[in-house]
GROMACS .gro file of C-alpha atoms in nm:
model
  248
    1UNK     CA    1  11.389   9.879  10.083
    2UNK     CA    2  11.713   9.971   9.909
    3UNK     CA    3  11.965  10.198  10.078
    4UNK     CA    4  12.186  10.399   9.841
    5UNK     CA    5  12.563  10.386   9.869
    6UNK     CA    6  12.566  10.746   9.986
    7UNK     CA    7  12.392  10.635  10.306
    8UNK     CA    8  12.600  10.324  10.353
    9UNK     CA    9  12.870  10.495  10.563
   10UNK     CA   10  12.619  10.542  10.842
   11UNK     CA   11  12.567  10.175  10.884
   12UNK     CA   12  12.929  10.117  10.992
   13UNK     CA   13  12.871  10.344  11.285
   14UNK     CA   14  12.605  10.227  11.239
   15UNK     CA   15  12.356   9.689  11.771
   16UNK     CA   16  11.884   9.496  12.119
   17UNK     CA   17  11.957   9.191  11.911
   18UNK     CA   18  12.025   8.841  12.033
   19UNK     CA   19  12.164   8.554  11.836
   20UNK     CA   20  11.916   8.267  11.842
   21UNK     CA   21  11.802   7.992  11.603
   22UNK     CA   22  11.647   8.124  11.282
   23UNK     CA   23  11.296   8.045  11.404
   24UNK     CA   24  11.337   8.288  11.692
   25UNK     CA   25  11.385   8.665  11.705
   26UNK     CA   26  11.662   8.884  11.825
   27UNK     CA   27  11.473   9.035  12.118
   28UNK     CA   28  11.510   8.722  12.332
   29UNK     CA   29  11.769   8.716  12.608
   30UNK     CA   30  12.116   8.592  12.520
   31UNK     CA   31  12.246   8.593  12.875
   32UNK     CA   32  12.169   8.720  13.222
   33UNK     CA   33  12.416   9.007  13.179
   34UNK     CA   34  12.509   9.147  12.839
   35UNK     CA   35  12.883   9.153  12.776
   36UNK     CA   36  12.934   9.463  12.562
   37UNK     CA   37  13.272   9.542  12.401
   38UNK     CA   38  13.499   9.765  12.611
   39UNK     CA   39  13.522  10.135  12.524
   40UNK     CA   40  13.758  10.217  12.235
   41UNK     CA   41  13.847  10.467  11.965
   42UNK     CA   42  13.854  10.306  11.620
   43UNK     CA   43  13.998  10.442  11.295
   44UNK     CA   44  13.914  10.296  10.954
   45UNK     CA   45  14.060  10.333  10.604
   46UNK     CA   46  13.796  10.360  10.332
   47UNK     CA   47  13.816  10.249   9.970
   48UNK     CA   48  13.525  10.276   9.730
   49UNK     CA   49  13.407  10.275   9.372
   50UNK     CA   50  13.121  10.514   9.298
   51UNK     CA   51  12.993  10.549   8.942
   52UNK     CA   52  13.325  10.420   8.813
   53UNK     CA   53  13.529  10.662   9.023
   54UNK     CA   54  13.772  10.525   9.281
   55UNK     CA   55  13.769  10.707   9.615
   56UNK     CA   56  13.960  10.685   9.941
   57UNK     CA   57  13.902  10.827  10.285
   58UNK     CA   58  13.896  10.756  10.655
   59UNK     CA   59  13.650  10.725  10.938
   60UNK     CA   60  13.684  10.762  11.314
   61UNK     CA   61  13.452  10.611  11.570
   62UNK     CA   62  13.429  10.658  11.945
   63UNK     CA   63  13.257  10.372  12.126
   64UNK     CA   64  13.181  10.419  12.495
   65UNK     CA   65  13.010  10.174  12.731
   66UNK     CA   66  13.000  10.246  13.104
   67UNK     CA   67  12.763  10.249  13.401
   68UNK     CA   68  12.468  10.106  13.209
   69UNK     CA   69  12.497  10.352  12.919
   70UNK     CA   70  12.653  10.348  12.572
   71UNK     CA   71  12.733  10.603  12.303
   72UNK     CA   72  12.863  10.577  11.946
   73UNK     CA   73  13.002  10.891  11.780
   74UNK     CA   74  13.150  10.875  11.432
   75UNK     CA   75  13.285  11.096  11.157
   76UNK     CA   76  13.355  10.996  10.797
   77UNK     CA   77  13.574  11.186  10.550
   78UNK     CA   78  13.629  11.124  10.181
   79UNK     CA   79  13.915  11.247   9.964
   80UNK     CA   80  13.857  11.583   9.793
   81UNK     CA   81  13.516  11.658   9.949
   82UNK     CA   82  13.612  11.626  10.316
   83UNK     CA   83  13.362  11.539  10.590
   84UNK     CA   84  13.058  11.362  10.447
   85UNK     CA   85  12.893  11.215  10.755
   86UNK     CA   86  12.861  11.266  11.129
   87UNK     CA   87  12.650  11.030  11.336
   88UNK     CA   88  12.573  10.950  11.695
   89UNK     CA   89  12.371  10.689  11.879
   90UNK     CA   90  12.318  10.664  12.251
   91UNK     CA   91  12.107  10.473  12.497
   92UNK     CA   92  12.101  10.224  12.780
   93UNK     CA   93  12.254   9.880  12.828
   94UNK     CA   94  12.039   9.607  12.979
   95UNK     CA   95  12.048   9.229  13.004
   96UNK     CA   96  11.971   9.203  12.630
   97UNK     CA   97  12.239   9.449  12.522
   98UNK     CA   98  12.189   9.791  12.364
   99UNK     CA   99  11.864   9.982  12.405
  100UNK     CA  100  11.880  10.288  12.176
  101UNK     CA  101  11.721  10.617  12.280
  102UNK     CA  102  11.833  10.855  12.004
  103UNK     CA  103  12.023  10.834  11.676
  104UNK     CA  104  12.140  11.144  11.488
  105UNK     CA  105  12.287  11.163  11.135
  106UNK     CA  106  12.430  11.466  10.954
  107UNK     CA  107  12.515  11.396  10.591
  108UNK     CA  108  12.706  11.604  10.339
  109UNK     CA  109  12.516  11.924  10.254
  110UNK     CA  110  12.200  11.803  10.432
  111UNK     CA  111  12.029  11.888  10.757
  112UNK     CA  112  12.077  11.659  11.056
  113UNK     CA  113  11.802  11.403  11.121
  114UNK     CA  114  11.707  11.247  11.452
  115UNK     CA  115  11.548  10.910  11.520
  116UNK     CA  116  11.392  10.885  11.866
  117UNK     CA  117  11.299  10.569  12.053
  118UNK     CA  118  11.024  10.706  12.278
  119UNK     CA  119  11.020  10.445  12.555
  120UNK     CA  120  10.740  10.617  12.746
  121UNK     CA  121  10.502  10.601  12.450
  122UNK     CA  122  10.663  10.284  12.307
  123UNK     CA  123  10.699  10.445  11.964
  124UNK     CA  124  10.986  10.511  11.722
  125UNK     CA  125  10.971  10.863  11.576
  126UNK     CA  126  11.162  11.042  11.297
  127UNK     CA  127  11.240  11.410  11.252
  128UNK     CA  128  11.259  11.356  10.874
  129UNK     CA  129  10.917  11.190  10.835
  130UNK     CA  130  10.579  11.147  11.000
  131UNK     CA  131  10.619  10.768  11.004
  132UNK     CA  132  10.601  10.592  11.341
  133UNK     CA  133  10.653  10.233  11.451
  134UNK     CA  134  10.560  10.058  11.777
  135UNK     CA  135  10.840   9.949  12.008
  136UNK     CA  136  10.800   9.581  12.087
  137UNK     CA  137  11.152   9.508  12.211
  138UNK     CA  138  11.487   9.449  12.039
  139UNK     CA  139  11.470   9.743  11.796
  140UNK     CA  140  11.799   9.902  11.688
  141UNK     CA  141  11.920  10.195  11.482
  142UNK     CA  142  12.173  10.166  11.198
  143UNK     CA  143  12.456  10.282  11.424
  144UNK     CA  144  12.386  10.049  11.714
  145UNK     CA  145  12.305   9.730  11.528
  146UNK     CA  146  12.665   9.629  11.455
  147UNK     CA  147  12.767   9.683  11.816
  148UNK     CA  148  12.476   9.472  11.930
  149UNK     CA  149  12.603   9.193  11.707
  150UNK     CA  150  12.939   9.221  11.881
  151UNK     CA  151  12.760   9.210  12.216
  152UNK     CA  152  12.580   8.893  12.114
  153UNK     CA  153  12.908   8.730  12.011
  154UNK     CA  154  13.066   8.817  12.346
  155UNK     CA  155  12.763   8.726  12.559
  156UNK     CA  156  12.674   8.395  12.393
  157UNK     CA  157  12.978   8.276  12.194
  158UNK     CA  158  12.854   7.918  12.183
  159UNK     CA  159  12.556   8.032  11.976
  160UNK     CA  160  12.755   8.256  11.745
  161UNK     CA  161  12.819   7.976  11.498
  162UNK     CA  162  12.843   7.957  11.123
  163UNK     CA  163  12.497   7.917  10.972
  164UNK     CA  164  12.307   8.090  11.252
  165UNK     CA  165  12.062   8.363  11.155
  166UNK     CA  166  11.961   8.668  11.356
  167UNK     CA  167  11.698   8.931  11.286
  168UNK     CA  168  11.614   9.277  11.414
  169UNK     CA  169  11.389   9.569  11.340
  170UNK     CA  170  11.626   9.849  11.238
  171UNK     CA  171  11.538  10.219  11.223
  172UNK     CA  172  11.700  10.449  10.968
  173UNK     CA  173  11.649  10.823  10.906
  174UNK     CA  174  11.288  10.810  10.788
  175UNK     CA  175  11.154  10.461  10.849
  176UNK     CA  176  11.238  10.114  10.979
  177UNK     CA  177  11.239   9.757  10.850
  178UNK     CA  178  11.326   9.402  10.949
  179UNK     CA  179  11.684   9.298  10.884
  180UNK     CA  180  11.831   8.949  10.895
  181UNK     CA  181  12.199   8.860  10.939
  182UNK     CA  182  12.365   8.528  10.868
  183UNK     CA  183  12.677   8.429  11.059
  184UNK     CA  184  12.947   8.286  10.836
  185UNK     CA  185  13.286   8.129  10.891
  186UNK     CA  186  13.597   8.290  11.034
  187UNK     CA  187  13.825   8.434  10.767
  188UNK     CA  188  14.181   8.565  10.772
  189UNK     CA  189  14.182   8.930  10.666
  190UNK     CA  190  14.451   9.193  10.621
  191UNK     CA  191  14.413   9.519  10.814
  192UNK     CA  192  14.617   9.824  10.900
  193UNK     CA  193  14.708   9.664  11.233
  194UNK     CA  194  14.804   9.326  11.091
  195UNK     CA  195  14.644   9.004  10.971
  196UNK     CA  196  14.370   8.864  11.191
  197UNK     CA  197  14.090   8.610  11.204
  198UNK     CA  198  13.742   8.761  11.187
  199UNK     CA  199  13.393   8.610  11.173
  200UNK     CA  200  13.201   8.721  10.866
  201UNK     CA  201  12.840   8.829  10.918
  202UNK     CA  202  12.622   8.922  10.620
  203UNK     CA  203  12.292   9.105  10.595
  204UNK     CA  204  12.051   8.891  10.397
  205UNK     CA  205  11.922   9.084  10.094
  206UNK     CA  206  11.551   9.052  10.024
  207UNK     CA  207  11.594   9.087   9.647
  208UNK     CA  208  11.876   9.119   9.397
  209UNK     CA  209  11.810   9.495   9.396
  210UNK     CA  210  11.891   9.536   9.765
  211UNK     CA  211  12.220   9.658   9.899
  212UNK     CA  212  12.445   9.384  10.035
  213UNK     CA  213  12.625   9.434  10.365
  214UNK     CA  214  12.912   9.222  10.493
  215UNK     CA  215  13.097   9.280  10.817
  216UNK     CA  216  13.381   9.107  10.996
  217UNK     CA  217  13.403   9.085  11.378
  218UNK     CA  218  13.741   8.996  11.528
  219UNK     CA  219  13.740   8.776  11.843
  220UNK     CA  220  14.104   8.869  11.917
  221UNK     CA  221  14.005   9.239  11.916
  222UNK     CA  222  13.713   9.223  12.160
  223UNK     CA  223  13.482   9.140  11.867
  224UNK     CA  224  13.517   9.493  11.732
  225UNK     CA  225  13.400   9.537  11.370
  226UNK     CA  226  13.731   9.539  11.183
  227UNK     CA  227  13.591   9.547  10.830
  228UNK     CA  228  13.259   9.628  10.668
  229UNK     CA  229  13.161   9.634  10.303
  230UNK     CA  230  12.854   9.782  10.136
  231UNK     CA  231  12.787   9.654   9.783
  232UNK     CA  232  12.531   9.785   9.536
  233UNK     CA  233  12.369   9.580   9.256
  234UNK     CA  234  12.530   9.809   8.995
  235UNK     CA  235  12.881   9.719   9.117
  236UNK     CA  236  12.948  10.023   9.334
  237UNK     CA  237  13.090   9.947   9.677
  238UNK     CA  238  13.234  10.101   9.991
  239UNK     CA  239  13.475   9.904  10.208
  240UNK     CA  240  13.605  10.016  10.548
  241UNK     CA  241  13.894   9.839  10.717
  242UNK     CA  242  14.036   9.901  11.063
  243UNK     CA  243  14.367  10.085  11.078
  244UNK     CA  244  14.394  10.170  11.447
  245UNK     CA  245  14.236  10.073  11.780
  246UNK     CA  246  14.297  10.277  12.095
  247UNK     CA  247  14.149  10.197  12.435
  248UNK     CA  248  14.088  10.495  12.664
   0.00000   0.00000   0.00000
């Protein structure tokens, strides 16, 4: 399934995934106690090319993890048009990491949509469609999945090696699908808070028509996502790079 660039912002804020060998799945335990990133407020600078037009903007994200619960609240603004996305994910934290309960997205000039992980009925439901999927363990939404990757890196660093592959069943606004991520090498990147080393993780595209997603997690910054890039087959892209990190 191809996600358009207009929906790509949500993936940044846009993780129960566990890093294991490629023959295994993400729902397996990484450690006895998941080591989630500490709470923080993150600000990102955005640069993009959409239909040949260069755009800039910013995004703010509030990540909270405390007392067995987590929440992710984000807001994205683009030059000229203003706020284009609000999103929120919340749920529990267990030994495997994040366990989403609800995910809400409000996009520019559209009604808000809610994805619900009904743990009593073991079903994923969508306000924007009649589609449902069974909950088998390890499912994520597009907001939580990146933070689950960071949790994996912190909980089992010895397994977070270049060449490793992880997979998860990820729910969007109307449906869900299996995603795979490949862990790459550490790279030196430039950010608004200085140069830093960050491990590149890329979503594996099923076909050459799928959107490509690359993200960089910085070990020196609690494995926060410090850069993420969404690339379309037609050359359009959106890149978000950290400009400020504040711990509450």
